[in-house]
mmCIF file of C-alpha atoms and ligand atoms in Angstrom:
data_model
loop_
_atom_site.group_PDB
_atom_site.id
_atom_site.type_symbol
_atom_site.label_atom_id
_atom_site.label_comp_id
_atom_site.label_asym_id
_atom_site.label_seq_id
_atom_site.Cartn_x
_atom_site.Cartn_y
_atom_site.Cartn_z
ATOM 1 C CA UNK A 20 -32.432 40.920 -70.818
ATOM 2 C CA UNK A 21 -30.326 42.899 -68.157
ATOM 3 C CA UNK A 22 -31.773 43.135 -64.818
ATOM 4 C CA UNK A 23 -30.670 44.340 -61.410
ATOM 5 C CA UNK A 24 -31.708 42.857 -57.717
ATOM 6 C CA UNK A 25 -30.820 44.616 -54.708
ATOM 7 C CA UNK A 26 -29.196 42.779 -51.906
ATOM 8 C CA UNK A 27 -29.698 42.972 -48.738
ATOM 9 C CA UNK A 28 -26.147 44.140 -48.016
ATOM 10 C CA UNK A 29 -27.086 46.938 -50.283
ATOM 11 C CA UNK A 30 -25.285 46.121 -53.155
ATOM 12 C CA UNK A 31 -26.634 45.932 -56.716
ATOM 13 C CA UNK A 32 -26.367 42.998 -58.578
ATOM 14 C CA UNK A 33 -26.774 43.026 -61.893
ATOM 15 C CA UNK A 34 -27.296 39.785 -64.409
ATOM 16 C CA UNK A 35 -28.535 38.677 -67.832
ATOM 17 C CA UNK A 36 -31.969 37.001 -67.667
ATOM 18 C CA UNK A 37 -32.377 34.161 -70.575
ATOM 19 C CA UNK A 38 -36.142 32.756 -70.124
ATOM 20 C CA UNK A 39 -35.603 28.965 -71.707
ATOM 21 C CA UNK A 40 -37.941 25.700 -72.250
ATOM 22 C CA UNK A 41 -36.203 23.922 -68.806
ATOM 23 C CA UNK A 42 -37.437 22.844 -65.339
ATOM 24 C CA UNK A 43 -34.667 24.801 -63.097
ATOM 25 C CA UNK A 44 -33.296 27.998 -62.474
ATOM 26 C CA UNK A 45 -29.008 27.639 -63.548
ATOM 27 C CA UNK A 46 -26.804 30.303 -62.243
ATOM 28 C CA UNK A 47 -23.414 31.061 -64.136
ATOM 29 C CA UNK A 48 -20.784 32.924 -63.712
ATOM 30 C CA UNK A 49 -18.943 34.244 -66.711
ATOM 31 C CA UNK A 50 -16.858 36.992 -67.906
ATOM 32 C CA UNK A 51 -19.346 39.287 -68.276
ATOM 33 C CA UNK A 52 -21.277 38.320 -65.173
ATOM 34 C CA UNK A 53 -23.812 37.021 -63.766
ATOM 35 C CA UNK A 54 -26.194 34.243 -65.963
ATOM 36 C CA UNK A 55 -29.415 33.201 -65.009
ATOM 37 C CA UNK A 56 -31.176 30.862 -67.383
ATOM 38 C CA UNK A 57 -34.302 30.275 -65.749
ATOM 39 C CA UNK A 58 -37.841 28.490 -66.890
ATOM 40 C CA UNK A 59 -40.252 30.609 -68.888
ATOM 41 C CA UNK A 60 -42.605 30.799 -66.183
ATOM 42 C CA UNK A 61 -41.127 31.414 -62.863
ATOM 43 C CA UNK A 62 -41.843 34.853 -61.405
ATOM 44 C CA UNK A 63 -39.364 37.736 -60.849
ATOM 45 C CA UNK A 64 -40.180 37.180 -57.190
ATOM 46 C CA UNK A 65 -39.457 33.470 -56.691
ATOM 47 C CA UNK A 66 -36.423 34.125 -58.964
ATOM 48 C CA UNK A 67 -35.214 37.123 -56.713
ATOM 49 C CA UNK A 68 -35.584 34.548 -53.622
ATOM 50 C CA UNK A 69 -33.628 31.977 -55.424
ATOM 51 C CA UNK A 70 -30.707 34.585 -56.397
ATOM 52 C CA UNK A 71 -31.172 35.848 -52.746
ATOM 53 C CA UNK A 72 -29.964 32.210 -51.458
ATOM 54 C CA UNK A 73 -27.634 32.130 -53.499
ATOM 55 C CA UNK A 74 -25.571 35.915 -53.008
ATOM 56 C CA UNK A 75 -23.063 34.567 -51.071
ATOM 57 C CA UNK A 76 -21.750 32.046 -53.724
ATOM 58 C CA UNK A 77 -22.416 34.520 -56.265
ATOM 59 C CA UNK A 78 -20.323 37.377 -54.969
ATOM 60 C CA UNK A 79 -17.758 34.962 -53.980
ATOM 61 C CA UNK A 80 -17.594 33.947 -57.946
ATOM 62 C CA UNK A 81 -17.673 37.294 -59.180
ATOM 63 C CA UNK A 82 -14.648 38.243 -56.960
ATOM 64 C CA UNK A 83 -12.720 35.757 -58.230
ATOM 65 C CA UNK A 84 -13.156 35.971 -61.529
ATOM 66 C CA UNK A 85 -12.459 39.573 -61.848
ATOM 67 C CA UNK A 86 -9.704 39.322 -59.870
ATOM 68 C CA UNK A 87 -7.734 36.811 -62.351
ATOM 69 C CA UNK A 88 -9.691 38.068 -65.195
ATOM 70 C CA UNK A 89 -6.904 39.567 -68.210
ATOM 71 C CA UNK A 90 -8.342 42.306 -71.081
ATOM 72 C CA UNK A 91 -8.526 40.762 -74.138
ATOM 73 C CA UNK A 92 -6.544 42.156 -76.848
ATOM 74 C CA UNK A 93 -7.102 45.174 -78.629
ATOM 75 C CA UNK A 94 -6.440 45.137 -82.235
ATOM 76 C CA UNK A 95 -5.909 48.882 -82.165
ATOM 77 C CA UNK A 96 -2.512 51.675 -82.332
ATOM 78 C CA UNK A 97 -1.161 51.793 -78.836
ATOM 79 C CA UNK A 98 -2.342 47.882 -77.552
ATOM 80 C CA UNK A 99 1.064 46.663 -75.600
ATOM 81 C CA UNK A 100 2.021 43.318 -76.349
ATOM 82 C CA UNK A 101 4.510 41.177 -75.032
ATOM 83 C CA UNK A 102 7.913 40.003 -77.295
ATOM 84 C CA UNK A 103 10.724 38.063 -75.476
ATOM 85 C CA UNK A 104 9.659 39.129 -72.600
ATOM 86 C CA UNK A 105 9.841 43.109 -73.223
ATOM 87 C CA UNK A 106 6.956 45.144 -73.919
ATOM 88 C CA UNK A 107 5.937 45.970 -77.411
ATOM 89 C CA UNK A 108 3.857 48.771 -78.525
ATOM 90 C CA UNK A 109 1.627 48.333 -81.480
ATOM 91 C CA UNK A 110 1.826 51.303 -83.948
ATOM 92 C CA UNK A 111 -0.402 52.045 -87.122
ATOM 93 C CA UNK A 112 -0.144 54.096 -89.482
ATOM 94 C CA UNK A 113 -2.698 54.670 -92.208
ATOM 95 C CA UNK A 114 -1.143 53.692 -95.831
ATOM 96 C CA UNK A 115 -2.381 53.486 -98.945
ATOM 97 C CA UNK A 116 -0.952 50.232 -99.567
ATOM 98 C CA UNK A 117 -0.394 47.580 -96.907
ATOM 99 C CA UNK A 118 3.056 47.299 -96.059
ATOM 100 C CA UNK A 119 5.591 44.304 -93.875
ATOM 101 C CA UNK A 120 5.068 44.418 -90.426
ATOM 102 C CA UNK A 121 8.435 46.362 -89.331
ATOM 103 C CA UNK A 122 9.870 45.708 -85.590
ATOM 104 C CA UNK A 123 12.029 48.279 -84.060
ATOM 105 C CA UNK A 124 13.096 47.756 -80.706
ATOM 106 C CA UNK A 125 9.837 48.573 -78.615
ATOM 107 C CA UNK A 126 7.505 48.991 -81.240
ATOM 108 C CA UNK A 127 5.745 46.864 -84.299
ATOM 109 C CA UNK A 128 5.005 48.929 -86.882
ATOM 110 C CA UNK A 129 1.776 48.118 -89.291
ATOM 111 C CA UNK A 130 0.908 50.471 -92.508
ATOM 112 C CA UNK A 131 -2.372 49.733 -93.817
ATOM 113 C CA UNK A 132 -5.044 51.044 -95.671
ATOM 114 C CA UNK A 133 -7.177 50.412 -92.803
ATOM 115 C CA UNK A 134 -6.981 49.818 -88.978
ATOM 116 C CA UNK A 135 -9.408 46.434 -89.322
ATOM 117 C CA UNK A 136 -8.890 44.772 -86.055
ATOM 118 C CA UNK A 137 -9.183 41.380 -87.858
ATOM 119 C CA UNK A 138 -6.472 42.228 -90.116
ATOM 120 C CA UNK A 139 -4.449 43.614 -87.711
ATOM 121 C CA UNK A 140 -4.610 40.456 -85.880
ATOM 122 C CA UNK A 141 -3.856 38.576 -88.571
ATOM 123 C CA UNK A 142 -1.148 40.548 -89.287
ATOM 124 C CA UNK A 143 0.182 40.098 -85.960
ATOM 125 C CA UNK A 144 0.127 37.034 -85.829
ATOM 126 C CA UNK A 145 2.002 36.361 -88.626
ATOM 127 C CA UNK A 146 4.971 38.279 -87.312
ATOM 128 C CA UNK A 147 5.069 36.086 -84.372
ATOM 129 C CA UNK A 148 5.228 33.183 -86.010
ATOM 130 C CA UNK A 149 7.279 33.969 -88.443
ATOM 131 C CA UNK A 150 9.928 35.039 -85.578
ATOM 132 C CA UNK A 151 9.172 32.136 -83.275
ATOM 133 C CA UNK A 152 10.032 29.948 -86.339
ATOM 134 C CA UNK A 153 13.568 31.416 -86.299
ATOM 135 C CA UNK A 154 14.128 31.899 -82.994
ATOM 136 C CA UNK A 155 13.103 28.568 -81.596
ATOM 137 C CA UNK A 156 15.216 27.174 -84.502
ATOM 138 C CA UNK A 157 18.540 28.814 -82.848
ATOM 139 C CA UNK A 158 17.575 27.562 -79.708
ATOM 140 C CA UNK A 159 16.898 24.359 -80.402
ATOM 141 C CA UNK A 160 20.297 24.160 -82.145
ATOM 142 C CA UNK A 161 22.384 25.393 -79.024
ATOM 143 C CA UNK A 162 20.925 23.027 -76.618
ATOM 144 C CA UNK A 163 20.647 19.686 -79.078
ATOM 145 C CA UNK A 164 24.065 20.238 -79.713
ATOM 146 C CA UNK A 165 24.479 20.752 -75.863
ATOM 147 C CA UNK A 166 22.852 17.713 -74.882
ATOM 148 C CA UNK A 167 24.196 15.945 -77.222
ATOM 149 C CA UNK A 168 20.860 14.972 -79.391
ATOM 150 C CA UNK A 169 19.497 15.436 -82.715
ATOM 151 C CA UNK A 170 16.065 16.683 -83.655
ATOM 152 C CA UNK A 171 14.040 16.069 -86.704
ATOM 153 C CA UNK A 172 11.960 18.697 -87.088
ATOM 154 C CA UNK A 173 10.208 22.033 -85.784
ATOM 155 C CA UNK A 174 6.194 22.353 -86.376
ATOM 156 C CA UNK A 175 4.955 25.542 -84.570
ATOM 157 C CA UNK A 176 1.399 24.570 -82.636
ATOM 158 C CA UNK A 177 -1.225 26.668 -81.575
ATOM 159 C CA UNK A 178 -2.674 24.459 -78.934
ATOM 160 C CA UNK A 179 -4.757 25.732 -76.146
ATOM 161 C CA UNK A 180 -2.847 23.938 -72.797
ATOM 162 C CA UNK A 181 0.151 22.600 -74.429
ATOM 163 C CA UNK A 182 3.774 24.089 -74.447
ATOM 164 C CA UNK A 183 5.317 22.360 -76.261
ATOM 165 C CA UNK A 184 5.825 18.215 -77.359
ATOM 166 C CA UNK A 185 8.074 15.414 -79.011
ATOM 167 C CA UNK A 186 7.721 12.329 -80.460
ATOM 168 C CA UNK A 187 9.204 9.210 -80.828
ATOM 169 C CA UNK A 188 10.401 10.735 -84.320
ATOM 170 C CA UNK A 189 12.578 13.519 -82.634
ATOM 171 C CA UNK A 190 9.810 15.485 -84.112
ATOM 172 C CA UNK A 191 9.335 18.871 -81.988
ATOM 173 C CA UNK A 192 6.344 20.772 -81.766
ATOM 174 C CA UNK A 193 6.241 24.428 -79.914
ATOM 175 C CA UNK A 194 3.813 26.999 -79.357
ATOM 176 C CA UNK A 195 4.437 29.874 -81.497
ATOM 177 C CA UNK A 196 2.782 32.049 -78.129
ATOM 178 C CA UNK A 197 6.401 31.268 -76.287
ATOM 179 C CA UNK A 198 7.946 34.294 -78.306
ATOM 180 C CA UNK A 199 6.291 36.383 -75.857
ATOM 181 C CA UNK A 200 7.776 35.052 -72.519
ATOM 182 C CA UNK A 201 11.029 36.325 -71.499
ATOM 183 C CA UNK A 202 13.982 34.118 -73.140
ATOM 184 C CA UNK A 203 15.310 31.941 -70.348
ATOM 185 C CA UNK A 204 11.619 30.611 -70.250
ATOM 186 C CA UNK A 205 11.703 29.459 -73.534
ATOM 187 C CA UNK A 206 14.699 27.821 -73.220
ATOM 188 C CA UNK A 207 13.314 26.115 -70.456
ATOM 189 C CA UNK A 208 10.070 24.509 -72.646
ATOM 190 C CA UNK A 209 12.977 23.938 -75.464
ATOM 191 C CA UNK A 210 15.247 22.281 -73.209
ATOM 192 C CA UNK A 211 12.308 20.047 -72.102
ATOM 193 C CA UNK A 212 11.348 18.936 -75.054
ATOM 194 C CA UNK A 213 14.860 18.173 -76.254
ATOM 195 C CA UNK A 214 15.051 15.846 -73.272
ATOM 196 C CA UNK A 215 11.963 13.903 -74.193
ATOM 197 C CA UNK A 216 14.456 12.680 -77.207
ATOM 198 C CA UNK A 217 16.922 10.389 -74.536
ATOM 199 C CA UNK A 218 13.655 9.900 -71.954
ATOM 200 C CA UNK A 219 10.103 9.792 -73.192
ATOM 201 C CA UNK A 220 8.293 10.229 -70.167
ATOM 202 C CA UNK A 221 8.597 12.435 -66.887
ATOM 203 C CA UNK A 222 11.020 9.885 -65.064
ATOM 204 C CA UNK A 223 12.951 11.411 -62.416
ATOM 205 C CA UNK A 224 15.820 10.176 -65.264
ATOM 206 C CA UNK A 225 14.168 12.373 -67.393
ATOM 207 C CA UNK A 226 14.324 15.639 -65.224
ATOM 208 C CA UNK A 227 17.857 14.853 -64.151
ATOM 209 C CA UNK A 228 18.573 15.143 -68.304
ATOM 210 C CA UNK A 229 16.610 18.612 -68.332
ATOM 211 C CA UNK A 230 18.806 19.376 -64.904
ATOM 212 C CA UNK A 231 21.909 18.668 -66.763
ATOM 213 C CA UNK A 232 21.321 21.559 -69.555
ATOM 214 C CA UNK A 233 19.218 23.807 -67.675
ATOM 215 C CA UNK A 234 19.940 23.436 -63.701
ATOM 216 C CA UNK A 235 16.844 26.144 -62.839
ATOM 217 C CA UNK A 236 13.943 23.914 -64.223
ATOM 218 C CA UNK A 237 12.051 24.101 -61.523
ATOM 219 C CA UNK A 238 11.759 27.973 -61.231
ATOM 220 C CA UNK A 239 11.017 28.290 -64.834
ATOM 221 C CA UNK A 240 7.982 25.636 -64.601
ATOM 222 C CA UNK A 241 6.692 27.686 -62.263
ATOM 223 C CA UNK A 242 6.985 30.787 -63.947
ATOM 224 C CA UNK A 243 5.562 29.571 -66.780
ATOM 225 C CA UNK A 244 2.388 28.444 -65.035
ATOM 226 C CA UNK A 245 2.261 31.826 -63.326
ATOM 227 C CA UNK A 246 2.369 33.480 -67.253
ATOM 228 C CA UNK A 247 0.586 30.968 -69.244
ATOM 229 C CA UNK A 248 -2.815 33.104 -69.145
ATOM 230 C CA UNK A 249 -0.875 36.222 -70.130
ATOM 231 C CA UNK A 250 0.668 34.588 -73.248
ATOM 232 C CA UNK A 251 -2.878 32.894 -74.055
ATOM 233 C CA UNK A 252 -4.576 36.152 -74.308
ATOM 234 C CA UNK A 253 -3.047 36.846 -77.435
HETATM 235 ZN ZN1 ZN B 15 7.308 16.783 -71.074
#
C-alpha cells in the first residue's frame, strides 16, 4: 500500500507500507523509494512517530540515491545506447519477417514483426557480443604481440563487478559490456589482463608491465570506475 506522511518541514513523503508477521518497524531505501515493512499491528500513529525520527536519515537516503540513480534501459525505437564510446540510436522498424540487426554509423537498425522489448533486448544483445567477440580479438592481438606474450583463449563474461580476468592457462575472459566504453578504455582492461600472463598478481612488477604497453593506466582505471554503472545498465 502507498501512503504519504507530512513532515514537519512541509514536505510530503511518500512510501510503500508492507504489514508483515515481525517484531520491528525496517525502513529501506530503494529505487523506487521509501520501504517500510512494519508489524501487523502497530498503528499509523506510532508508525508516523517512528518515520518522524527517522526524516532526517531518510531524506538524506533518498537524495543520494536519486542523485546517482541511471534509467534503466528502454527496449523501445529511439533508446540511446552507448558503442565504443559514441552514442547509438536504436531504430525499429516494423517487418514482416525479423531481419539481422544492421549498424550504420550512429544507429542499430532492428526489423521485426514486433517491437517486444524482450526480444529487442535479446536482439541487442546479441549484436554486442557478437562485435565485442571481434573486436576484443584485434585488440588482444596488437598488444600480446606488443608485450611480447601469447594468449590462449577469449571467453566473453557477463559478470556483475568483474572487467575482465586471466588464468594461469593464458586463458582471457572479458566482459562483453566493454564494447560500450570509449576504445582507449578497453585497451586499458585488455592490456591488464594481458599482463596478468608475465605477473599473476597486482605487484608493483605487475603494473610496471601494464606501464610498459599502456603508460596512462592510471587515468583509465579511474575512468572506468567513474563509467562502470553506465555500462552495467545495459
Ligand atoms: Zn588484475
Amino acid at each position: 500500500m502507498s501512503y504519504s506522511l507530512t513532515l514537519p518541514t512541509g514536505d510530503q513523503l511518500h512510501y510503500q507500507l508492507k504489514r508483515r508477521q515481525r517484531r520491528t518497524v525496517g525502513l529501506k531505501i530503494t529505487h523506487s523509494g521509501l520501504v517500510i515493512h512494519a508489524p501487523k499491528r502497530i498503528s499509523q500513529s506510532q508508525l508516523d512517530d517512528i518515520i518522524l525520527q527517522k526524516a532526517d536519515w531518510i531524506r538524506k537516503k533518498l537524495t543520494s540515491i536519486t542523485a546517482n540513480k541511471i534509467p534503466d534501459i528502454q527496449w523501445q525505437h529511439g533508446e540511446q545506447l552507448l558503442y565504443l564510446g559514441n552514442p547509438l540510436t536504436l531504430t525499429i522498424e516494423h517487418d514482416a519477417r525479423s531481419k539481422a540487426v544492421e549498424y550504420e554509423p550512429g544507429f542499430l537498425l532492428l526489423a521485426m514483426p514486433n517491437s517486444e522489448p524482450t526480444l529487442i533486448a535479446r536482439k541487442v544483445i546479441q549484436w554486442y557480443k557478437k562485435k565485442a567477440l571481434s573486436d576484443f580479438t584485434r585488440r588482444l592481438e596488437i598488444f600480446s604481440s606488443k608485450l611480447g606474450v601469447n594468449f590462449t583463449s577469449l571467453t566473453l563474461s557477463n559478470a556483475a563487478s568483474r572487467w575482465g580476468s586471466c588464468n594461469s592457462r593464458k586463458e582471457i575472459r572479458l566482459n562483453w559490456r566493454l564494447l560500450q566504453a570509449p576504445p582507449h578504455i578497453i585497451n586499458y582492461v585488455v592490456c591488464h589482463e594481458l599482463s596478468h600472463i608475465k605477473e599473476m598478481n597486482h605487484s608493483a612488477k605487475f603494473w610496471a608491465t601494464v606501464a610498459s604497453i599502456y603508460p596512462d593506466y592510471k587515468a583509465a582505471e579511474k575512468e572506468l570506475k567513474a563509467l562502470s554503472a553506465k555500462l552495467h545498465q545495459i
